[in-house]
């Protein structure tokens, strides 16, 4: 088995833990925005990344001007993606948002072909059609065809597709641990710059227990990012890696049932997940 594939599969296992932790955090009794929640999650991840880099002897501030510009850009893209996508958790279950967010595979595959010399094929087009079909079916509702939470999930997925492409272009020339630390702290700083009042005012209402799911999300998120970055450094295609990561939907559905006790629209979720999964596999393998 290819080394990059091992890292990609490991990232899938921990990603489900990130999503469930985020759902728990964003639906606590204390009402905080996705911006405030993500500020702390990004900050925790940044500290984790830089701490590991220091421990393993990879801490370095010798960064090229090109990488600095990309880091600034990706901080804004991840801020937008995280804010939009996790705001959808206020009204959607994680599984629904993740299925809608699989549009990131389309974006990352397209950008990977355009800027990273990755291949394009008829199979990828078929996979894209299947993913779009899953999104369409999931939005069929007797009361409303499309709600704002679904839109937020899709918009967040588009941003993530852009961010994953930038990830690969940067981490190829940097320690994954340093990149995790700098990128995450960069997103946290952008959060403060754009929404300082929101973050500071909502933070005052938080108790210690409110930080537990945020820290849990940061631990799982750090593991996910590190495994993904090592996959890139070992030659993984950004579109394929994104596709593999999106297969975590099945783990999320299981955890929703076990932890969140959410069995709503289970058959519809499974059908859409299978359709999206099929599209993802086609994009990833061909």
PDB file of C-alpha atoms in Angstrom:
ATOM      1  CA  UNK A   1       0.000   0.000   0.000  1.00  0.00           C
ATOM      2  CA  UNK A   2       1.252   3.476  -0.911  1.00  0.00           C
ATOM      3  CA  UNK A   3       2.468   5.585   2.034  1.00  0.00           C
ATOM      4  CA  UNK A   4       0.288   8.549   1.005  1.00  0.00           C
ATOM      5  CA  UNK A   5      -2.785   6.300   1.023  1.00  0.00           C
ATOM      6  CA  UNK A   6      -2.041   5.114   4.577  1.00  0.00           C
ATOM      7  CA  UNK A   7      -1.900   8.727   5.776  1.00  0.00           C
ATOM      8  CA  UNK A   8      -5.107   9.559   3.863  1.00  0.00           C
ATOM      9  CA  UNK A   9      -6.981   6.658   5.476  1.00  0.00           C
ATOM     10  CA  UNK A  10      -5.750   7.700   8.931  1.00  0.00           C
ATOM     11  CA  UNK A  11      -7.035  11.230   8.293  1.00  0.00           C
ATOM     12  CA  UNK A  12     -10.504   9.837   7.516  1.00  0.00           C
ATOM     13  CA  UNK A  13     -10.689   8.052  10.873  1.00  0.00           C
ATOM     14  CA  UNK A  14     -10.005  11.190  12.934  1.00  0.00           C
ATOM     15  CA  UNK A  15     -12.027  13.608  10.790  1.00  0.00           C
ATOM     16  CA  UNK A  16     -15.333  12.173  12.025  1.00  0.00           C
ATOM     17  CA  UNK A  17     -14.272  13.011  15.589  1.00  0.00           C
ATOM     18  CA  UNK A  18     -13.672  16.614  14.530  1.00  0.00           C
ATOM     19  CA  UNK A  19     -17.133  16.986  13.017  1.00  0.00           C
ATOM     20  CA  UNK A  20     -19.019  15.495  15.969  1.00  0.00           C
ATOM     21  CA  UNK A  21     -17.006  17.629  18.420  1.00  0.00           C
ATOM     22  CA  UNK A  22     -17.869  20.732  16.393  1.00  0.00           C
ATOM     23  CA  UNK A  23     -21.569  19.856  16.386  1.00  0.00           C
ATOM     24  CA  UNK A  24     -21.545  19.404  20.177  1.00  0.00           C
ATOM     25  CA  UNK A  25     -19.687  22.690  20.651  1.00  0.00           C
ATOM     26  CA  UNK A  26     -21.979  24.706  18.379  1.00  0.00           C
ATOM     27  CA  UNK A  27     -25.194  23.397  19.934  1.00  0.00           C
ATOM     28  CA  UNK A  28     -24.328  23.927  23.598  1.00  0.00           C
ATOM     29  CA  UNK A  29     -26.723  25.855  25.838  1.00  0.00           C
ATOM     30  CA  UNK A  30     -24.443  28.881  25.619  1.00  0.00           C
ATOM     31  CA  UNK A  31     -25.098  30.302  22.167  1.00  0.00           C
ATOM     32  CA  UNK A  32     -21.871  31.214  20.364  1.00  0.00           C
ATOM     33  CA  UNK A  33     -21.252  31.847  16.687  1.00  0.00           C
ATOM     34  CA  UNK A  34     -19.163  29.620  14.437  1.00  0.00           C
ATOM     35  CA  UNK A  35     -16.629  32.465  14.295  1.00  0.00           C
ATOM     36  CA  UNK A  36     -16.007  32.447  18.060  1.00  0.00           C
ATOM     37  CA  UNK A  37     -16.023  28.656  18.267  1.00  0.00           C
ATOM     38  CA  UNK A  38     -13.583  28.360  15.384  1.00  0.00           C
ATOM     39  CA  UNK A  39     -11.313  31.071  16.804  1.00  0.00           C
ATOM     40  CA  UNK A  40     -10.585  28.870  19.805  1.00  0.00           C
ATOM     41  CA  UNK A  41     -10.377  25.661  17.754  1.00  0.00           C
ATOM     42  CA  UNK A  42      -7.899  27.250  15.317  1.00  0.00           C
ATOM     43  CA  UNK A  43      -5.887  28.733  18.199  1.00  0.00           C
ATOM     44  CA  UNK A  44      -5.654  25.372  19.968  1.00  0.00           C
ATOM     45  CA  UNK A  45      -4.583  23.690  16.716  1.00  0.00           C
ATOM     46  CA  UNK A  46      -1.971  26.358  16.098  1.00  0.00           C
ATOM     47  CA  UNK A  47      -0.473  25.845  19.542  1.00  0.00           C
ATOM     48  CA  UNK A  48      -0.477  22.065  19.040  1.00  0.00           C
ATOM     49  CA  UNK A  49       1.263  22.368  15.656  1.00  0.00           C
ATOM     50  CA  UNK A  50       4.015  24.736  16.821  1.00  0.00           C
ATOM     51  CA  UNK A  51       4.554  22.720  20.024  1.00  0.00           C
ATOM     52  CA  UNK A  52       5.095  19.506  18.050  1.00  0.00           C
ATOM     53  CA  UNK A  53       7.402  21.328  15.614  1.00  0.00           C
ATOM     54  CA  UNK A  54       9.476  22.573  18.578  1.00  0.00           C
ATOM     55  CA  UNK A  55       9.610  19.115  20.205  1.00  0.00           C
ATOM     56  CA  UNK A  56      10.715  17.284  17.025  1.00  0.00           C
ATOM     57  CA  UNK A  57      13.232  19.964  16.055  1.00  0.00           C
ATOM     58  CA  UNK A  58      11.368  21.312  13.025  1.00  0.00           C
ATOM     59  CA  UNK A  59      10.563  24.766  14.382  1.00  0.00           C
ATOM     60  CA  UNK A  60      11.805  27.399  11.934  1.00  0.00           C
ATOM     61  CA  UNK A  61      10.800  30.907  10.903  1.00  0.00           C
ATOM     62  CA  UNK A  62      12.855  30.756   7.709  1.00  0.00           C
ATOM     63  CA  UNK A  63       9.883  31.069   5.348  1.00  0.00           C
ATOM     64  CA  UNK A  64       9.974  32.281   1.758  1.00  0.00           C
ATOM     65  CA  UNK A  65       8.076  35.401   0.706  1.00  0.00           C
ATOM     66  CA  UNK A  66       5.896  33.303  -1.599  1.00  0.00           C
ATOM     67  CA  UNK A  67       4.893  30.987   1.266  1.00  0.00           C
ATOM     68  CA  UNK A  68       4.082  33.989   3.504  1.00  0.00           C
ATOM     69  CA  UNK A  69       1.729  35.395   0.857  1.00  0.00           C
ATOM     70  CA  UNK A  70       0.053  31.996   0.476  1.00  0.00           C
ATOM     71  CA  UNK A  71      -0.272  31.672   4.269  1.00  0.00           C
ATOM     72  CA  UNK A  72      -2.038  35.030   4.453  1.00  0.00           C
ATOM     73  CA  UNK A  73      -4.345  34.065   1.591  1.00  0.00           C
ATOM     74  CA  UNK A  74      -5.189  30.651   3.002  1.00  0.00           C
ATOM     75  CA  UNK A  75      -5.911  32.166   6.432  1.00  0.00           C
ATOM     76  CA  UNK A  76      -8.731  34.191   4.894  1.00  0.00           C
ATOM     77  CA  UNK A  77      -9.980  31.237   2.804  1.00  0.00           C
ATOM     78  CA  UNK A  78     -10.084  28.878   5.796  1.00  0.00           C
ATOM     79  CA  UNK A  79     -11.748  31.574   7.897  1.00  0.00           C
ATOM     80  CA  UNK A  80     -14.490  31.895   5.284  1.00  0.00           C
ATOM     81  CA  UNK A  81     -14.810  28.135   4.827  1.00  0.00           C
ATOM     82  CA  UNK A  82     -14.912  27.350   8.536  1.00  0.00           C
ATOM     83  CA  UNK A  83     -17.355  30.157   9.318  1.00  0.00           C
ATOM     84  CA  UNK A  84     -19.752  29.210   6.515  1.00  0.00           C
ATOM     85  CA  UNK A  85     -19.544  25.432   6.872  1.00  0.00           C
ATOM     86  CA  UNK A  86     -19.819  25.231  10.655  1.00  0.00           C
ATOM     87  CA  UNK A  87     -22.562  27.856  10.756  1.00  0.00           C
ATOM     88  CA  UNK A  88     -24.612  25.234   8.900  1.00  0.00           C
ATOM     89  CA  UNK A  89     -24.334  23.008  11.998  1.00  0.00           C
ATOM     90  CA  UNK A  90     -26.689  25.407  13.754  1.00  0.00           C
ATOM     91  CA  UNK A  91     -29.528  23.984  11.665  1.00  0.00           C
ATOM     92  CA  UNK A  92     -28.184  20.841   9.979  1.00  0.00           C
ATOM     93  CA  UNK A  93     -26.895  17.538  11.274  1.00  0.00           C
ATOM     94  CA  UNK A  94     -23.173  17.032  10.492  1.00  0.00           C
ATOM     95  CA  UNK A  95     -23.925  14.260   7.991  1.00  0.00           C
ATOM     96  CA  UNK A  96     -26.153  16.503   5.853  1.00  0.00           C
ATOM     97  CA  UNK A  97     -23.601  19.329   5.840  1.00  0.00           C
ATOM     98  CA  UNK A  98     -20.776  16.933   4.983  1.00  0.00           C
ATOM     99  CA  UNK A  99     -22.692  15.467   2.042  1.00  0.00           C
ATOM    100  CA  UNK A 100     -23.337  18.992   0.753  1.00  0.00           C
ATOM    101  CA  UNK A 101     -19.718  19.909   1.450  1.00  0.00           C
ATOM    102  CA  UNK A 102     -18.477  17.146  -0.870  1.00  0.00           C
ATOM    103  CA  UNK A 103     -18.608  19.840  -3.541  1.00  0.00           C
ATOM    104  CA  UNK A 104     -15.077  20.566  -2.283  1.00  0.00           C
ATOM    105  CA  UNK A 105     -13.941  17.488  -4.234  1.00  0.00           C
ATOM    106  CA  UNK A 106     -15.103  19.122  -7.467  1.00  0.00           C
ATOM    107  CA  UNK A 107     -13.275  22.355  -6.636  1.00  0.00           C
ATOM    108  CA  UNK A 108     -10.030  20.727  -5.467  1.00  0.00           C
ATOM    109  CA  UNK A 109      -9.957  18.336  -8.445  1.00  0.00           C
ATOM    110  CA  UNK A 110     -10.494  21.207 -10.887  1.00  0.00           C
ATOM    111  CA  UNK A 111      -7.901  23.485  -9.270  1.00  0.00           C
ATOM    112  CA  UNK A 112      -5.459  20.591  -8.900  1.00  0.00           C
ATOM    113  CA  UNK A 113      -5.709  20.001 -12.639  1.00  0.00           C
ATOM    114  CA  UNK A 114      -5.302  23.693 -13.445  1.00  0.00           C
ATOM    115  CA  UNK A 115      -2.468  24.614 -11.076  1.00  0.00           C
ATOM    116  CA  UNK A 116      -0.828  21.421  -9.747  1.00  0.00           C
ATOM    117  CA  UNK A 117      -0.584  19.429 -12.990  1.00  0.00           C
ATOM    118  CA  UNK A 118      -3.002  16.773 -11.761  1.00  0.00           C
ATOM    119  CA  UNK A 119      -4.960  14.744 -14.312  1.00  0.00           C
ATOM    120  CA  UNK A 120      -8.566  15.147 -15.514  1.00  0.00           C
ATOM    121  CA  UNK A 121     -10.761  12.428 -17.034  1.00  0.00           C
ATOM    122  CA  UNK A 122     -14.259  11.417 -18.106  1.00  0.00           C
ATOM    123  CA  UNK A 123     -14.482   9.388 -14.886  1.00  0.00           C
ATOM    124  CA  UNK A 124     -14.019  12.568 -12.846  1.00  0.00           C
ATOM    125  CA  UNK A 125     -16.883  14.200 -14.738  1.00  0.00           C
ATOM    126  CA  UNK A 126     -19.113  11.196 -13.927  1.00  0.00           C
ATOM    127  CA  UNK A 127     -18.060  11.441 -10.279  1.00  0.00           C
ATOM    128  CA  UNK A 128     -18.895  15.145 -10.236  1.00  0.00           C
ATOM    129  CA  UNK A 129     -22.362  14.441 -11.674  1.00  0.00           C
ATOM    130  CA  UNK A 130     -23.000  11.872  -8.926  1.00  0.00           C
ATOM    131  CA  UNK A 131     -21.934  14.297  -6.179  1.00  0.00           C
ATOM    132  CA  UNK A 132     -24.170  17.025  -7.579  1.00  0.00           C
ATOM    133  CA  UNK A 133     -27.008  14.479  -7.757  1.00  0.00           C
ATOM    134  CA  UNK A 134     -26.548  13.626  -4.067  1.00  0.00           C
ATOM    135  CA  UNK A 135     -26.659  17.325  -3.193  1.00  0.00           C
ATOM    136  CA  UNK A 136     -29.833  17.772  -5.268  1.00  0.00           C
ATOM    137  CA  UNK A 137     -31.596  14.757  -3.722  1.00  0.00           C
ATOM    138  CA  UNK A 138     -30.664  15.868  -0.211  1.00  0.00           C
ATOM    139  CA  UNK A 139     -32.295  19.234  -0.874  1.00  0.00           C
ATOM    140  CA  UNK A 140     -35.630  17.769  -1.977  1.00  0.00           C
ATOM    141  CA  UNK A 141     -37.988  18.747   0.811  1.00  0.00           C
ATOM    142  CA  UNK A 142     -41.759  19.050   0.892  1.00  0.00           C
ATOM    143  CA  UNK A 143     -41.633  22.324   2.813  1.00  0.00           C
ATOM    144  CA  UNK A 144     -38.678  24.109   1.264  1.00  0.00           C
ATOM    145  CA  UNK A 145     -36.414  23.254  -1.621  1.00  0.00           C
ATOM    146  CA  UNK A 146     -33.305  24.904  -0.236  1.00  0.00           C
ATOM    147  CA  UNK A 147     -32.641  26.354   3.211  1.00  0.00           C
ATOM    148  CA  UNK A 148     -29.914  28.709   4.347  1.00  0.00           C
ATOM    149  CA  UNK A 149     -28.051  26.016   6.280  1.00  0.00           C
ATOM    150  CA  UNK A 150     -27.668  23.923   3.134  1.00  0.00           C
ATOM    151  CA  UNK A 151     -26.377  26.986   1.287  1.00  0.00           C
ATOM    152  CA  UNK A 152     -23.846  27.636   4.060  1.00  0.00           C
ATOM    153  CA  UNK A 153     -22.584  24.040   3.864  1.00  0.00           C
ATOM    154  CA  UNK A 154     -22.135  24.217   0.090  1.00  0.00           C
ATOM    155  CA  UNK A 155     -20.447  27.640   0.244  1.00  0.00           C
ATOM    156  CA  UNK A 156     -18.121  26.343   2.963  1.00  0.00           C
ATOM    157  CA  UNK A 157     -17.317  23.285   0.848  1.00  0.00           C
ATOM    158  CA  UNK A 158     -16.337  25.506  -2.081  1.00  0.00           C
ATOM    159  CA  UNK A 159     -13.960  27.476   0.157  1.00  0.00           C
ATOM    160  CA  UNK A 160     -12.477  24.258   1.511  1.00  0.00           C
ATOM    161  CA  UNK A 161     -11.809  23.025  -2.028  1.00  0.00           C
ATOM    162  CA  UNK A 162      -9.737  26.163  -2.650  1.00  0.00           C
ATOM    163  CA  UNK A 163      -8.001  25.840   0.726  1.00  0.00           C
ATOM    164  CA  UNK A 164      -7.005  22.185   0.195  1.00  0.00           C
ATOM    165  CA  UNK A 165      -5.346  23.122  -3.093  1.00  0.00           C
ATOM    166  CA  UNK A 166      -3.384  25.891  -1.376  1.00  0.00           C
ATOM    167  CA  UNK A 167      -2.480  23.455   1.428  1.00  0.00           C
ATOM    168  CA  UNK A 168      -0.632  21.178  -0.957  1.00  0.00           C
ATOM    169  CA  UNK A 169       1.194  24.007  -2.695  1.00  0.00           C
ATOM    170  CA  UNK A 170       2.519  25.302   0.658  1.00  0.00           C
ATOM    171  CA  UNK A 171       3.148  22.168   2.719  1.00  0.00           C
ATOM    172  CA  UNK A 172       5.287  20.650  -0.052  1.00  0.00           C
ATOM    173  CA  UNK A 173       8.014  23.122   0.969  1.00  0.00           C
ATOM    174  CA  UNK A 174       7.468  23.282   4.733  1.00  0.00           C
ATOM    175  CA  UNK A 175       7.318  21.055   7.811  1.00  0.00           C
ATOM    176  CA  UNK A 176       3.715  19.810   8.228  1.00  0.00           C
ATOM    177  CA  UNK A 177       3.891  20.707  11.934  1.00  0.00           C
ATOM    178  CA  UNK A 178       5.114  24.252  11.281  1.00  0.00           C
ATOM    179  CA  UNK A 179       2.514  24.687   8.567  1.00  0.00           C
ATOM    180  CA  UNK A 180      -0.259  23.475  10.876  1.00  0.00           C
ATOM    181  CA  UNK A 181       0.814  25.953  13.548  1.00  0.00           C
ATOM    182  CA  UNK A 182       1.257  28.966  11.279  1.00  0.00           C
ATOM    183  CA  UNK A 183      -1.828  28.321   9.169  1.00  0.00           C
ATOM    184  CA  UNK A 184      -4.144  27.780  12.150  1.00  0.00           C
ATOM    185  CA  UNK A 185      -2.857  30.783  14.093  1.00  0.00           C
ATOM    186  CA  UNK A 186      -3.215  32.795  10.898  1.00  0.00           C
ATOM    187  CA  UNK A 187      -6.899  31.868  10.689  1.00  0.00           C
ATOM    188  CA  UNK A 188      -7.353  32.733  14.383  1.00  0.00           C
ATOM    189  CA  UNK A 189      -5.794  36.173  13.795  1.00  0.00           C
ATOM    190  CA  UNK A 190      -8.075  36.769  10.800  1.00  0.00           C
ATOM    191  CA  UNK A 191     -11.036  35.844  13.020  1.00  0.00           C
ATOM    192  CA  UNK A 192     -10.051  38.559  15.483  1.00  0.00           C
ATOM    193  CA  UNK A 193      -9.358  41.137  12.785  1.00  0.00           C
ATOM    194  CA  UNK A 194     -12.738  40.634  11.145  1.00  0.00           C
ATOM    195  CA  UNK A 195     -14.926  39.879  14.165  1.00  0.00           C
ATOM    196  CA  UNK A 196     -13.126  41.215  17.246  1.00  0.00           C
ATOM    197  CA  UNK A 197     -16.316  42.415  18.972  1.00  0.00           C
ATOM    198  CA  UNK A 198     -18.130  39.129  18.342  1.00  0.00           C
ATOM    199  CA  UNK A 199     -15.280  36.970  19.631  1.00  0.00           C
ATOM    200  CA  UNK A 200     -14.585  39.052  22.737  1.00  0.00           C
ATOM    201  CA  UNK A 201     -18.223  39.550  23.738  1.00  0.00           C
ATOM    202  CA  UNK A 202     -19.232  35.904  23.232  1.00  0.00           C
ATOM    203  CA  UNK A 203     -16.106  34.646  25.001  1.00  0.00           C
ATOM    204  CA  UNK A 204     -17.258  36.293  28.242  1.00  0.00           C
ATOM    205  CA  UNK A 205     -20.227  33.928  28.420  1.00  0.00           C
ATOM    206  CA  UNK A 206     -18.086  30.770  28.162  1.00  0.00           C
ATOM    207  CA  UNK A 207     -17.370  28.507  31.126  1.00  0.00           C
ATOM    208  CA  UNK A 208     -14.490  26.019  31.309  1.00  0.00           C
ATOM    209  CA  UNK A 209     -16.773  23.124  30.312  1.00  0.00           C
ATOM    210  CA  UNK A 210     -17.700  24.932  27.091  1.00  0.00           C
ATOM    211  CA  UNK A 211     -14.104  24.610  25.920  1.00  0.00           C
ATOM    212  CA  UNK A 212     -14.009  20.794  26.204  1.00  0.00           C
ATOM    213  CA  UNK A 213     -15.619  20.056  22.799  1.00  0.00           C
ATOM    214  CA  UNK A 214     -13.536  22.840  21.213  1.00  0.00           C
ATOM    215  CA  UNK A 215     -10.329  21.279  22.506  1.00  0.00           C
ATOM    216  CA  UNK A 216     -11.554  17.836  21.414  1.00  0.00           C
ATOM    217  CA  UNK A 217     -12.183  19.229  17.933  1.00  0.00           C
ATOM    218  CA  UNK A 218      -8.714  20.804  17.918  1.00  0.00           C
ATOM    219  CA  UNK A 219      -7.031  17.503  18.803  1.00  0.00           C
ATOM    220  CA  UNK A 220      -8.923  15.546  16.143  1.00  0.00           C
ATOM    221  CA  UNK A 221      -8.504  18.421  13.673  1.00  0.00           C
ATOM    222  CA  UNK A 222      -4.754  18.600  14.264  1.00  0.00           C
ATOM    223  CA  UNK A 223      -4.408  14.862  13.681  1.00  0.00           C
ATOM    224  CA  UNK A 224      -6.521  15.129  10.519  1.00  0.00           C
ATOM    225  CA  UNK A 225      -4.449  17.988   9.115  1.00  0.00           C
ATOM    226  CA  UNK A 226      -1.113  16.388   9.981  1.00  0.00           C
ATOM    227  CA  UNK A 227      -2.070  13.075   8.337  1.00  0.00           C
ATOM    228  CA  UNK A 228      -3.376  14.948   5.276  1.00  0.00           C
ATOM    229  CA  UNK A 229      -0.245  17.103   5.005  1.00  0.00           C
ATOM    230  CA  UNK A 230       1.992  14.014   5.209  1.00  0.00           C
ATOM    231  CA  UNK A 231      -0.128  12.430   2.471  1.00  0.00           C
ATOM    232  CA  UNK A 232       0.576  15.474   0.269  1.00  0.00           C
ATOM    233  CA  UNK A 233       4.297  15.336   1.043  1.00  0.00           C
ATOM    234  CA  UNK A 234       4.333  11.685  -0.030  1.00  0.00           C
ATOM    235  CA  UNK A 235       2.828  12.440  -3.426  1.00  0.00           C
ATOM    236  CA  UNK A 236      -0.943  12.381  -2.837  1.00  0.00           C
ATOM    237  CA  UNK A 237      -3.172  14.021  -5.438  1.00  0.00           C
ATOM    238  CA  UNK A 238      -5.144  16.850  -3.764  1.00  0.00           C
ATOM    239  CA  UNK A 239      -8.420  15.864  -5.456  1.00  0.00           C
ATOM    240  CA  UNK A 240      -8.017  12.186  -4.543  1.00  0.00           C
ATOM    241  CA  UNK A 241      -7.109  13.031  -0.938  1.00  0.00           C
ATOM    242  CA  UNK A 242     -10.128  15.318  -0.633  1.00  0.00           C
ATOM    243  CA  UNK A 243     -12.288  12.541  -2.089  1.00  0.00           C
ATOM    244  CA  UNK A 244     -10.972   9.966   0.379  1.00  0.00           C
ATOM    245  CA  UNK A 245     -11.452  12.354   3.322  1.00  0.00           C
ATOM    246  CA  UNK A 246     -15.101  12.848   2.383  1.00  0.00           C
ATOM    247  CA  UNK A 247     -15.768   9.133   2.869  1.00  0.00           C
ATOM    248  CA  UNK A 248     -15.851   9.916   6.598  1.00  0.00           C
ATOM    249  CA  UNK A 249     -19.585  10.553   6.092  1.00  0.00           C
ATOM    250  CA  UNK A 250     -20.377   6.968   7.089  1.00  0.00           C
ATOM    251  CA  UNK A 251     -18.446   7.280  10.355  1.00  0.00           C
ATOM    252  CA  UNK A 252     -20.255  10.554  11.037  1.00  0.00           C
ATOM    253  CA  UNK A 253     -23.694   8.968  10.483  1.00  0.00           C
ATOM    254  CA  UNK A 254     -22.794   6.172  12.926  1.00  0.00           C
ATOM    255  CA  UNK A 255     -21.524   8.670  15.533  1.00  0.00           C
ATOM    256  CA  UNK A 256     -24.651  10.789  15.093  1.00  0.00           C
ATOM    257  CA  UNK A 257     -26.745   7.779  16.055  1.00  0.00           C
ATOM    258  CA  UNK A 258     -24.514   6.679  18.950  1.00  0.00           C
ATOM    259  CA  UNK A 259     -23.561  10.065  20.444  1.00  0.00           C
ATOM    260  CA  UNK A 260     -26.102  12.637  19.238  1.00  0.00           C
ATOM    261  CA  UNK A 261     -29.032  10.153  19.187  1.00  0.00           C
ATOM    262  CA  UNK A 262     -29.985  11.584  15.794  1.00  0.00           C
ATOM    263  CA  UNK A 263     -31.816   9.144  13.498  1.00  0.00           C
ATOM    264  CA  UNK A 264     -33.698  11.773  11.489  1.00  0.00           C
ATOM    265  CA  UNK A 265     -33.929  11.224   7.706  1.00  0.00           C
ATOM    266  CA  UNK A 266     -31.620   8.233   8.132  1.00  0.00           C
ATOM    267  CA  UNK A 267     -32.631   6.465   4.899  1.00  0.00           C
ATOM    268  CA  UNK A 268     -32.305   9.659   2.848  1.00  0.00           C
ATOM    269  CA  UNK A 269     -28.911  10.408   4.399  1.00  0.00           C
ATOM    270  CA  UNK A 270     -27.671   6.892   3.612  1.00  0.00           C
ATOM    271  CA  UNK A 271     -28.896   7.014   0.015  1.00  0.00           C
ATOM    272  CA  UNK A 272     -27.267  10.397  -0.579  1.00  0.00           C
ATOM    273  CA  UNK A 273     -24.103   9.294   1.225  1.00  0.00           C
ATOM    274  CA  UNK A 274     -23.846   6.195  -0.987  1.00  0.00           C
ATOM    275  CA  UNK A 275     -24.370   8.269  -4.157  1.00  0.00           C
ATOM    276  CA  UNK A 276     -21.801  10.870  -3.058  1.00  0.00           C
ATOM    277  CA  UNK A 277     -19.432   8.110  -1.910  1.00  0.00           C
ATOM    278  CA  UNK A 278     -19.662   6.436  -5.326  1.00  0.00           C
ATOM    279  CA  UNK A 279     -18.855   9.741  -7.023  1.00  0.00           C
ATOM    280  CA  UNK A 280     -15.976  10.327  -4.628  1.00  0.00           C
ATOM    281  CA  UNK A 281     -14.497   6.878  -5.291  1.00  0.00           C
ATOM    282  CA  UNK A 282     -14.775   7.335  -9.061  1.00  0.00           C
ATOM    283  CA  UNK A 283     -13.002  10.702  -8.847  1.00  0.00           C
ATOM    284  CA  UNK A 284     -10.387   9.255  -6.517  1.00  0.00           C
ATOM    285  CA  UNK A 285      -9.539   6.087  -8.432  1.00  0.00           C
ATOM    286  CA  UNK A 286      -9.789   7.104 -12.085  1.00  0.00           C
TER     287      UNK A 286
END
